[in-house]
Amino acid sequence: MTPHAPATVRRTALAVSTALITALPVLAASGSSAGAAAPTGPAATAPVATVDVPAARAGKKKNKKKGTQKYHHRAKVGAQVLRAIVLDQAPGVEGDKVVDLRIGRAAANINTRKASKAVSTSKTLGGRGLADTDLSGLLTGMVAKAGPEKGKEEVPSQTLVPVPAAPLLTLGVSTGETKARWNGPRTCVPGGKTVTSSSSSTADLAVLPGVIPGFGALLGLDGTVSATQKTAYLPKKKKAGLKAVATTGLADLGLFGDMVSIEVVSDPKMVATATGRPGKAKITYTPAVLEITGPDGSPVPIPTDGAPAEIGLPANPLLGLTIQFPGIINEKVSENGRLAKAKSVTLRLVVTLGGVTIADVAVAPLQTKVKVPKGGITC
């Protein structure tokens, strides 16, 4: 590659922090009972049996709540091709906000306490800021909802031809589909059938194309990339467990116009399962297998402990690139088998220009969470 003159930058002190926080409230149902004394009086000559109607009703209500508690469960799952946070100090990007691009996302929520018990989504592009660039033609989302009654909703595969969104990104033809299914009150979808499923795919993705003169796109994926999620029950005798699966299908990545290339040998996948029985909840994570080639054509060692690795770019000494392989970044599995949750990132890229961070990219972030009652789901 022919060297290019260093870009001139305005050094500005700026700190960037990104965080993904997922929090779900857990509601505890409780019952109450009432009681009253039997009527007595001088005329009473024998014990009189009495029925306390309010207490009986309260007892039934309590038992009903107790039974419901053995059924309530939830799941949250999400897979995404990439998330790119771009600062307004990046050359060619104007505006006073941080750009937060979320590309190719498939997600779902199951919550038996909600009116819509199962919600499944597919979105080509989301985010905020966007440097005042009009992305209305790309902000396309598909949603399928099911419950509380038996039924399903499906949005069949749709093909989307996006509008150019330079200087932030370019996308080729995109597709998406989503489906949600429910089996009615206090029941589970039988036979291992999916409760939710969705996918989002796009072709020939380029983030910040030509934003640094002479270096091509900051990040490019030449080919079709996708994100997929699905959820299902795990039948076990009379009580069921719950499973959530998130995965991405990546294409080979090129950084700075393929100055640094990343070959994707295999894709990442995360599976969360919970049964409600001790020792029977788990997270199964299969990391992506990547091979990186640096600007000089030599292989770049991949740190196995998640530590960052610096890659020099001789063609422009002002550019800095840090690569990190976080893998699982947040995992919790309860010993009683009721809860399993985790988040992961396949690859993190931090780009600096003249010492100023201009982009922070997370490739293939995955998230899964399942929670079931003690002993499993009574359905």
PDB file of C-alpha atoms in Angstrom, residues 6-246:
ATOM      1  CA  PRO A   6      -0.406  12.169   7.913  1.00  0.00           C
ATOM      2  CA  ALA A   7      -3.781  13.737   8.540  1.00  0.00           C
ATOM      3  CA  THR A   8      -3.859  17.061  10.377  1.00  0.00           C
ATOM      4  CA  VAL A   9      -5.940  16.913  13.493  1.00  0.00           C
ATOM      5  CA  ARG A  10      -7.095  19.172  16.235  1.00  0.00           C
ATOM      6  CA  ARG A  11      -6.095  17.611  19.549  1.00  0.00           C
ATOM      7  CA  THR A  12      -8.939  17.827  21.997  1.00  0.00           C
ATOM      8  CA  ALA A  13      -9.067  16.188  25.398  1.00  0.00           C
ATOM      9  CA  LEU A  14     -12.042  13.923  25.497  1.00  0.00           C
ATOM     10  CA  ALA A  15     -12.862  10.823  27.483  1.00  0.00           C
ATOM     11  CA  VAL A  16     -15.153   8.180  26.127  1.00  0.00           C
ATOM     12  CA  SER A  17     -16.941   5.592  28.131  1.00  0.00           C
ATOM     13  CA  THR A  18     -19.411   3.026  26.938  1.00  0.00           C
ATOM     14  CA  ALA A  19     -21.469   0.722  29.090  1.00  0.00           C
ATOM     15  CA  LEU A  20     -24.270  -1.775  28.523  1.00  0.00           C
ATOM     16  CA  ILE A  21     -26.381  -2.185  31.641  1.00  0.00           C
ATOM     17  CA  THR A  22     -29.285  -4.526  31.741  1.00  0.00           C
ATOM     18  CA  ALA A  23     -31.547  -4.448  34.729  1.00  0.00           C
ATOM     19  CA  LEU A  24     -34.870  -6.273  35.138  1.00  0.00           C
ATOM     20  CA  PRO A  25     -37.052  -5.834  38.269  1.00  0.00           C
ATOM     21  CA  VAL A  26     -38.248  -8.980  40.000  1.00  0.00           C
ATOM     22  CA  LEU A  27     -41.731  -8.658  41.406  1.00  0.00           C
ATOM     23  CA  ALA A  28     -42.787 -10.828  44.357  1.00  0.00           C
ATOM     24  CA  ALA A  29     -46.449 -11.626  44.715  1.00  0.00           C
ATOM     25  CA  SER A  30     -47.828 -12.073  48.217  1.00  0.00           C
ATOM     26  CA  GLY A  31     -51.198 -13.105  49.619  1.00  0.00           C
ATOM     27  CA  SER A  32     -53.071 -11.987  52.705  1.00  0.00           C
ATOM     28  CA  SER A  33     -55.647 -13.728  54.859  1.00  0.00           C
ATOM     29  CA  ALA A  34     -58.483 -12.429  56.971  1.00  0.00           C
ATOM     30  CA  GLY A  35     -60.313 -13.935  59.923  1.00  0.00           C
ATOM     31  CA  ALA A  36     -63.317 -13.261  62.170  1.00  0.00           C
ATOM     32  CA  ALA A  37     -64.579 -14.719  65.445  1.00  0.00           C
ATOM     33  CA  ALA A  38     -67.690 -16.921  65.539  1.00  0.00           C
ATOM     34  CA  PRO A  39     -70.758 -15.042  66.808  1.00  0.00           C
ATOM     35  CA  THR A  40     -71.654 -15.779  70.415  1.00  0.00           C
ATOM     36  CA  GLY A  41     -74.506 -14.780  72.623  1.00  0.00           C
ATOM     37  CA  PRO A  42     -76.642 -15.755  75.628  1.00  0.00           C
ATOM     38  CA  ALA A  43     -79.034 -17.742  73.444  1.00  0.00           C
ATOM     39  CA  ALA A  44     -76.294 -20.009  72.146  1.00  0.00           C
ATOM     40  CA  THR A  45     -76.875 -23.578  73.421  1.00  0.00           C
ATOM     41  CA  ALA A  46     -74.453 -25.514  71.146  1.00  0.00           C
ATOM     42  CA  PRO A  47     -71.350 -24.824  69.101  1.00  0.00           C
ATOM     43  CA  VAL A  48     -72.217 -23.246  65.782  1.00  0.00           C
ATOM     44  CA  ALA A  49     -70.025 -23.873  62.705  1.00  0.00           C
ATOM     45  CA  THR A  50     -69.211 -20.670  60.881  1.00  0.00           C
ATOM     46  CA  VAL A  51     -67.651 -19.977  57.485  1.00  0.00           C
ATOM     47  CA  ASP A  52     -65.592 -16.847  57.139  1.00  0.00           C
ATOM     48  CA  VAL A  53     -66.306 -15.891  53.505  1.00  0.00           C
ATOM     49  CA  PRO A  54     -63.649 -13.151  53.257  1.00  0.00           C
ATOM     50  CA  ALA A  55     -61.022 -15.510  54.678  1.00  0.00           C
ATOM     51  CA  ALA A  56     -61.975 -18.265  52.241  1.00  0.00           C
ATOM     52  CA  ARG A  57     -61.743 -15.890  49.308  1.00  0.00           C
ATOM     53  CA  ALA A  58     -58.407 -14.586  50.535  1.00  0.00           C
ATOM     54  CA  GLY A  59     -57.120 -18.147  50.864  1.00  0.00           C
ATOM     55  CA  LYS A  60     -58.145 -18.934  47.296  1.00  0.00           C
ATOM     56  CA  LYS A  61     -56.484 -15.741  46.122  1.00  0.00           C
ATOM     57  CA  LYS A  62     -53.324 -16.656  47.996  1.00  0.00           C
ATOM     58  CA  ASN A  63     -53.294 -20.158  46.503  1.00  0.00           C
ATOM     59  CA  LYS A  64     -53.866 -18.725  43.061  1.00  0.00           C
ATOM     60  CA  LYS A  65     -50.940 -16.368  43.467  1.00  0.00           C
ATOM     61  CA  LYS A  66     -48.795 -19.189  44.782  1.00  0.00           C
ATOM     62  CA  GLY A  67     -49.621 -21.281  41.723  1.00  0.00           C
ATOM     63  CA  THR A  68     -48.900 -18.361  39.440  1.00  0.00           C
ATOM     64  CA  GLN A  69     -45.528 -17.914  41.081  1.00  0.00           C
ATOM     65  CA  LYS A  70     -44.659 -21.445  39.972  1.00  0.00           C
ATOM     66  CA  TYR A  71     -45.361 -20.405  36.391  1.00  0.00           C
ATOM     67  CA  HIS A  72     -43.923 -16.904  35.959  1.00  0.00           C
ATOM     68  CA  HIS A  73     -40.719 -16.790  33.913  1.00  0.00           C
ATOM     69  CA  ARG A  74     -38.817 -14.445  31.654  1.00  0.00           C
ATOM     70  CA  ALA A  75     -36.104 -14.293  29.021  1.00  0.00           C
ATOM     71  CA  LYS A  76     -34.131 -11.576  27.291  1.00  0.00           C
ATOM     72  CA  VAL A  77     -31.896 -12.208  24.309  1.00  0.00           C
ATOM     73  CA  GLY A  78     -30.089 -10.041  21.766  1.00  0.00           C
ATOM     74  CA  ALA A  79     -27.562 -10.475  18.969  1.00  0.00           C
ATOM     75  CA  GLN A  80     -26.008  -7.614  17.030  1.00  0.00           C
ATOM     76  CA  VAL A  81     -23.579  -7.355  14.122  1.00  0.00           C
ATOM     77  CA  LEU A  82     -21.818  -4.356  15.586  1.00  0.00           C
ATOM     78  CA  ARG A  83     -22.120  -1.207  17.643  1.00  0.00           C
ATOM     79  CA  ALA A  84     -19.999   1.810  16.718  1.00  0.00           C
ATOM     80  CA  ILE A  85     -19.615   4.895  18.883  1.00  0.00           C
ATOM     81  CA  VAL A  86     -18.115   7.732  16.857  1.00  0.00           C
ATOM     82  CA  LEU A  87     -17.083  11.047  18.362  1.00  0.00           C
ATOM     83  CA  ASP A  88     -17.843  14.428  16.866  1.00  0.00           C
ATOM     84  CA  GLN A  89     -14.073  15.048  16.674  1.00  0.00           C
ATOM     85  CA  ALA A  90     -13.824  12.539  13.825  1.00  0.00           C
ATOM     86  CA  PRO A  91     -12.824  14.339  10.595  1.00  0.00           C
ATOM     87  CA  GLY A  92     -15.794  15.006   8.333  1.00  0.00           C
ATOM     88  CA  VAL A  93     -18.380  14.390  11.052  1.00  0.00           C
ATOM     89  CA  GLU A  94     -20.098  17.502  12.305  1.00  0.00           C
ATOM     90  CA  GLY A  95     -22.371  18.034  15.275  1.00  0.00           C
ATOM     91  CA  ASP A  96     -22.124  18.268  19.031  1.00  0.00           C
ATOM     92  CA  LYS A  97     -23.324  14.760  19.898  1.00  0.00           C
ATOM     93  CA  VAL A  98     -21.800  11.335  20.046  1.00  0.00           C
ATOM     94  CA  VAL A  99     -22.866   9.067  17.204  1.00  0.00           C
ATOM     95  CA  ASP A 100     -24.075   5.672  18.396  1.00  0.00           C
ATOM     96  CA  LEU A 101     -24.720   3.274  15.503  1.00  0.00           C
ATOM     97  CA  ARG A 102     -26.297  -0.118  16.197  1.00  0.00           C
ATOM     98  CA  ILE A 103     -26.304  -2.239  13.089  1.00  0.00           C
ATOM     99  CA  GLY A 104     -28.111  -5.506  12.421  1.00  0.00           C
ATOM    100  CA  ARG A 105     -29.925  -6.454  15.645  1.00  0.00           C
ATOM    101  CA  ALA A 106     -32.213  -9.383  16.489  1.00  0.00           C
ATOM    102  CA  ALA A 107     -33.768  -9.382  19.965  1.00  0.00           C
ATOM    103  CA  ALA A 108     -36.622 -10.786  22.042  1.00  0.00           C
ATOM    104  CA  ASN A 109     -38.309 -10.569  25.431  1.00  0.00           C
ATOM    105  CA  ILE A 110     -40.458 -13.156  27.191  1.00  0.00           C
ATOM    106  CA  ASN A 111     -42.252 -11.982  30.322  1.00  0.00           C
ATOM    107  CA  THR A 112     -45.340 -13.734  31.639  1.00  0.00           C
ATOM    108  CA  ARG A 113     -46.284 -10.671  33.709  1.00  0.00           C
ATOM    109  CA  LYS A 114     -46.774  -8.520  30.606  1.00  0.00           C
ATOM    110  CA  ALA A 115     -49.802  -8.254  28.330  1.00  0.00           C
ATOM    111  CA  SER A 116     -47.678  -9.262  25.342  1.00  0.00           C
ATOM    112  CA  LYS A 117     -45.951 -12.339  26.737  1.00  0.00           C
ATOM    113  CA  ALA A 118     -43.499 -12.759  23.854  1.00  0.00           C
ATOM    114  CA  VAL A 119     -42.049  -9.910  21.767  1.00  0.00           C
ATOM    115  CA  SER A 120     -39.578 -10.533  18.945  1.00  0.00           C
ATOM    116  CA  THR A 121     -37.819  -7.814  16.912  1.00  0.00           C
ATOM    117  CA  SER A 122     -35.526  -7.342  13.938  1.00  0.00           C
ATOM    118  CA  LYS A 123     -33.877  -4.006  13.228  1.00  0.00           C
ATOM    119  CA  THR A 124     -31.490  -2.963  10.464  1.00  0.00           C
ATOM    120  CA  LEU A 125     -30.200   0.137  12.189  1.00  0.00           C
ATOM    121  CA  GLY A 126     -30.714   1.910  15.490  1.00  0.00           C
ATOM    122  CA  GLY A 127     -28.870   4.400  17.609  1.00  0.00           C
ATOM    123  CA  ARG A 128     -28.821   8.044  18.569  1.00  0.00           C
ATOM    124  CA  GLY A 129     -27.045  11.267  17.697  1.00  0.00           C
ATOM    125  CA  LEU A 130     -26.121  10.368  14.150  1.00  0.00           C
ATOM    126  CA  ALA A 131     -24.438  13.768  13.652  1.00  0.00           C
ATOM    127  CA  ASP A 132     -27.667  15.252  12.253  1.00  0.00           C
ATOM    128  CA  THR A 133     -27.495  12.855   9.302  1.00  0.00           C
ATOM    129  CA  ASP A 134     -30.906  11.762   7.984  1.00  0.00           C
ATOM    130  CA  LEU A 135     -31.125   7.986   8.429  1.00  0.00           C
ATOM    131  CA  SER A 136     -34.900   7.679   8.304  1.00  0.00           C
ATOM    132  CA  GLY A 137     -34.644   5.363   5.312  1.00  0.00           C
ATOM    133  CA  LEU A 138     -32.538   2.943   7.334  1.00  0.00           C
ATOM    134  CA  LEU A 139     -34.337   3.009  10.664  1.00  0.00           C
ATOM    135  CA  THR A 140     -36.504   0.022   9.838  1.00  0.00           C
ATOM    136  CA  GLY A 141     -37.756  -2.276  12.559  1.00  0.00           C
ATOM    137  CA  MET A 142     -40.025  -5.332  12.508  1.00  0.00           C
ATOM    138  CA  VAL A 143     -41.923  -6.424  15.616  1.00  0.00           C
ATOM    139  CA  ALA A 144     -43.984  -9.555  16.325  1.00  0.00           C
ATOM    140  CA  LYS A 145     -46.015  -9.970  19.538  1.00  0.00           C
ATOM    141  CA  ALA A 146     -47.936 -12.893  21.025  1.00  0.00           C
ATOM    142  CA  GLY A 147     -50.029 -13.563  24.146  1.00  0.00           C
ATOM    143  CA  PRO A 148     -51.837 -13.718  26.426  1.00  0.00           C
ATOM    144  CA  GLU A 149     -54.151 -15.933  24.340  1.00  0.00           C
ATOM    145  CA  LYS A 150     -52.961 -18.764  22.125  1.00  0.00           C
ATOM    146  CA  GLY A 151     -51.636 -17.653  18.768  1.00  0.00           C
ATOM    147  CA  LYS A 152     -48.648 -16.396  16.832  1.00  0.00           C
ATOM    148  CA  GLU A 153     -47.596 -13.357  14.848  1.00  0.00           C
ATOM    149  CA  GLU A 154     -45.073 -13.478  12.047  1.00  0.00           C
ATOM    150  CA  VAL A 155     -43.457 -10.797   9.891  1.00  0.00           C
ATOM    151  CA  PRO A 156     -42.089 -12.661   6.857  1.00  0.00           C
ATOM    152  CA  SER A 157     -38.731 -11.854   5.325  1.00  0.00           C
ATOM    153  CA  GLN A 158     -38.555  -8.340   3.915  1.00  0.00           C
ATOM    154  CA  THR A 159     -35.871  -6.922   1.646  1.00  0.00           C
ATOM    155  CA  LEU A 160     -34.808  -3.334   2.258  1.00  0.00           C
ATOM    156  CA  VAL A 161     -32.794  -1.176  -0.119  1.00  0.00           C
ATOM    157  CA  PRO A 162     -31.280   1.516   2.114  1.00  0.00           C
ATOM    158  CA  VAL A 163     -30.579   5.153   1.435  1.00  0.00           C
ATOM    159  CA  PRO A 164     -26.883   6.215   1.439  1.00  0.00           C
ATOM    160  CA  ALA A 165     -25.882   7.708   4.781  1.00  0.00           C
ATOM    161  CA  ALA A 166     -22.426   9.142   4.135  1.00  0.00           C
ATOM    162  CA  PRO A 167     -20.199  10.104   5.851  1.00  0.00           C
ATOM    163  CA  LEU A 168     -21.246   7.753   8.630  1.00  0.00           C
ATOM    164  CA  LEU A 169     -21.832   4.459   6.893  1.00  0.00           C
ATOM    165  CA  THR A 170     -22.967   2.618   3.799  1.00  0.00           C
ATOM    166  CA  LEU A 171     -25.097  -0.510   3.712  1.00  0.00           C
ATOM    167  CA  GLY A 172     -26.026  -2.844   0.912  1.00  0.00           C
ATOM    168  CA  VAL A 173     -29.319  -4.682   0.592  1.00  0.00           C
ATOM    169  CA  SER A 174     -30.708  -5.689   3.995  1.00  0.00           C
ATOM    170  CA  THR A 175     -33.290  -8.275   5.045  1.00  0.00           C
ATOM    171  CA  GLY A 176     -35.161  -9.060   8.235  1.00  0.00           C
ATOM    172  CA  GLU A 177     -37.833 -11.346   9.653  1.00  0.00           C
ATOM    173  CA  THR A 178     -39.374 -12.028  13.054  1.00  0.00           C
ATOM    174  CA  LYS A 179     -41.866 -14.359  14.737  1.00  0.00           C
ATOM    175  CA  ALA A 180     -43.486 -14.782  18.170  1.00  0.00           C
ATOM    176  CA  ARG A 181     -45.668 -17.653  19.403  1.00  0.00           C
ATOM    177  CA  TRP A 182     -47.708 -18.225  22.586  1.00  0.00           C
ATOM    178  CA  ASN A 183     -49.749 -21.215  23.756  1.00  0.00           C
ATOM    179  CA  GLY A 184     -52.250 -19.474  26.020  1.00  0.00           C
ATOM    180  CA  PRO A 185     -52.542 -18.671  29.747  1.00  0.00           C
ATOM    181  CA  ARG A 186     -50.465 -20.785  32.156  1.00  0.00           C
ATOM    182  CA  THR A 187     -49.140 -22.994  29.348  1.00  0.00           C
ATOM    183  CA  CYS A 188     -45.871 -23.492  27.467  1.00  0.00           C
ATOM    184  CA  VAL A 189     -45.241 -23.770  23.740  1.00  0.00           C
ATOM    185  CA  PRO A 190     -44.832 -27.550  23.286  1.00  0.00           C
ATOM    186  CA  GLY A 191     -42.482 -29.803  21.376  1.00  0.00           C
ATOM    187  CA  GLY A 192     -39.386 -27.644  21.473  1.00  0.00           C
ATOM    188  CA  LYS A 193     -40.953 -25.169  19.046  1.00  0.00           C
ATOM    189  CA  THR A 194     -39.507 -21.665  19.124  1.00  0.00           C
ATOM    190  CA  VAL A 195     -41.327 -19.084  21.208  1.00  0.00           C
ATOM    191  CA  THR A 196     -39.477 -16.236  19.490  1.00  0.00           C
ATOM    192  CA  SER A 197     -37.146 -16.085  16.517  1.00  0.00           C
ATOM    193  CA  SER A 198     -35.781 -13.239  14.421  1.00  0.00           C
ATOM    194  CA  SER A 199     -32.892 -12.332  12.176  1.00  0.00           C
ATOM    195  CA  SER A 200     -31.392  -9.228  10.615  1.00  0.00           C
ATOM    196  CA  SER A 201     -28.851  -9.283   7.809  1.00  0.00           C
ATOM    197  CA  THR A 202     -27.098  -6.750   5.613  1.00  0.00           C
ATOM    198  CA  ALA A 203     -24.470  -6.798   2.887  1.00  0.00           C
ATOM    199  CA  ASP A 204     -21.306  -4.813   2.203  1.00  0.00           C
ATOM    200  CA  LEU A 205     -21.211  -2.744   5.374  1.00  0.00           C
ATOM    201  CA  ALA A 206     -18.754   0.152   5.682  1.00  0.00           C
ATOM    202  CA  VAL A 207     -18.427   2.389   8.763  1.00  0.00           C
ATOM    203  CA  LEU A 208     -16.991   5.890   8.195  1.00  0.00           C
ATOM    204  CA  PRO A 209     -16.115   5.313   4.532  1.00  0.00           C
ATOM    205  CA  GLY A 210     -13.370   7.709   3.429  1.00  0.00           C
ATOM    206  CA  VAL A 211     -13.548   9.742   6.620  1.00  0.00           C
ATOM    207  CA  ILE A 212      -9.740   9.654   6.860  1.00  0.00           C
ATOM    208  CA  PRO A 213      -8.437  10.599   3.390  1.00  0.00           C
ATOM    209  CA  GLY A 214      -6.451   7.845   1.725  1.00  0.00           C
ATOM    210  CA  PHE A 215      -7.376   5.122   4.213  1.00  0.00           C
ATOM    211  CA  GLY A 216     -10.723   3.834   2.973  1.00  0.00           C
ATOM    212  CA  ALA A 217     -13.408   2.840   5.466  1.00  0.00           C
ATOM    213  CA  LEU A 218     -12.594   2.687   9.144  1.00  0.00           C
ATOM    214  CA  LEU A 219     -14.252  -0.736   9.168  1.00  0.00           C
ATOM    215  CA  GLY A 220     -15.669  -2.745   6.312  1.00  0.00           C
ATOM    216  CA  LEU A 221     -17.360  -6.142   6.068  1.00  0.00           C
ATOM    217  CA  ASP A 222     -17.270  -7.397   2.505  1.00  0.00           C
ATOM    218  CA  GLY A 223     -20.146  -9.834   2.236  1.00  0.00           C
ATOM    219  CA  THR A 224     -23.344 -10.618   4.104  1.00  0.00           C
ATOM    220  CA  VAL A 225     -23.469 -10.377   7.896  1.00  0.00           C
ATOM    221  CA  SER A 226     -26.343 -11.371  10.160  1.00  0.00           C
ATOM    222  CA  ALA A 227     -27.650 -11.550  13.725  1.00  0.00           C
ATOM    223  CA  THR A 228     -30.069 -14.240  14.925  1.00  0.00           C
ATOM    224  CA  GLN A 229     -31.962 -15.053  18.136  1.00  0.00           C
ATOM    225  CA  LYS A 230     -34.402 -17.709  19.270  1.00  0.00           C
ATOM    226  CA  THR A 231     -36.022 -18.902  22.491  1.00  0.00           C
ATOM    227  CA  ALA A 232     -37.731 -22.179  23.399  1.00  0.00           C
ATOM    228  CA  TYR A 233     -38.887 -24.274  26.352  1.00  0.00           C
ATOM    229  CA  LEU A 234     -36.988 -27.306  27.631  1.00  0.00           C
ATOM    230  CA  PRO A 235     -39.567 -30.017  28.474  1.00  0.00           C
ATOM    231  CA  LYS A 236     -38.720 -32.202  31.498  1.00  0.00           C
ATOM    232  CA  LYS A 237     -41.526 -34.396  32.838  1.00  0.00           C
ATOM    233  CA  LYS A 238     -44.168 -32.023  34.258  1.00  0.00           C
ATOM    234  CA  LYS A 239     -42.006 -28.913  34.585  1.00  0.00           C
ATOM    235  CA  ALA A 240     -40.216 -27.042  31.827  1.00  0.00           C
ATOM    236  CA  GLY A 241     -36.994 -25.104  31.553  1.00  0.00           C
ATOM    237  CA  LEU A 242     -36.173 -22.182  29.286  1.00  0.00           C
ATOM    238  CA  LYS A 243     -33.474 -21.615  26.662  1.00  0.00           C
ATOM    239  CA  ALA A 244     -32.255 -18.502  24.802  1.00  0.00           C
ATOM    240  CA  VAL A 245     -29.800 -18.534  21.885  1.00  0.00           C
ATOM    241  CA  ALA A 246     -27.926 -15.595  20.312  1.00  0.00           C
TER     242      ALA A 246
END
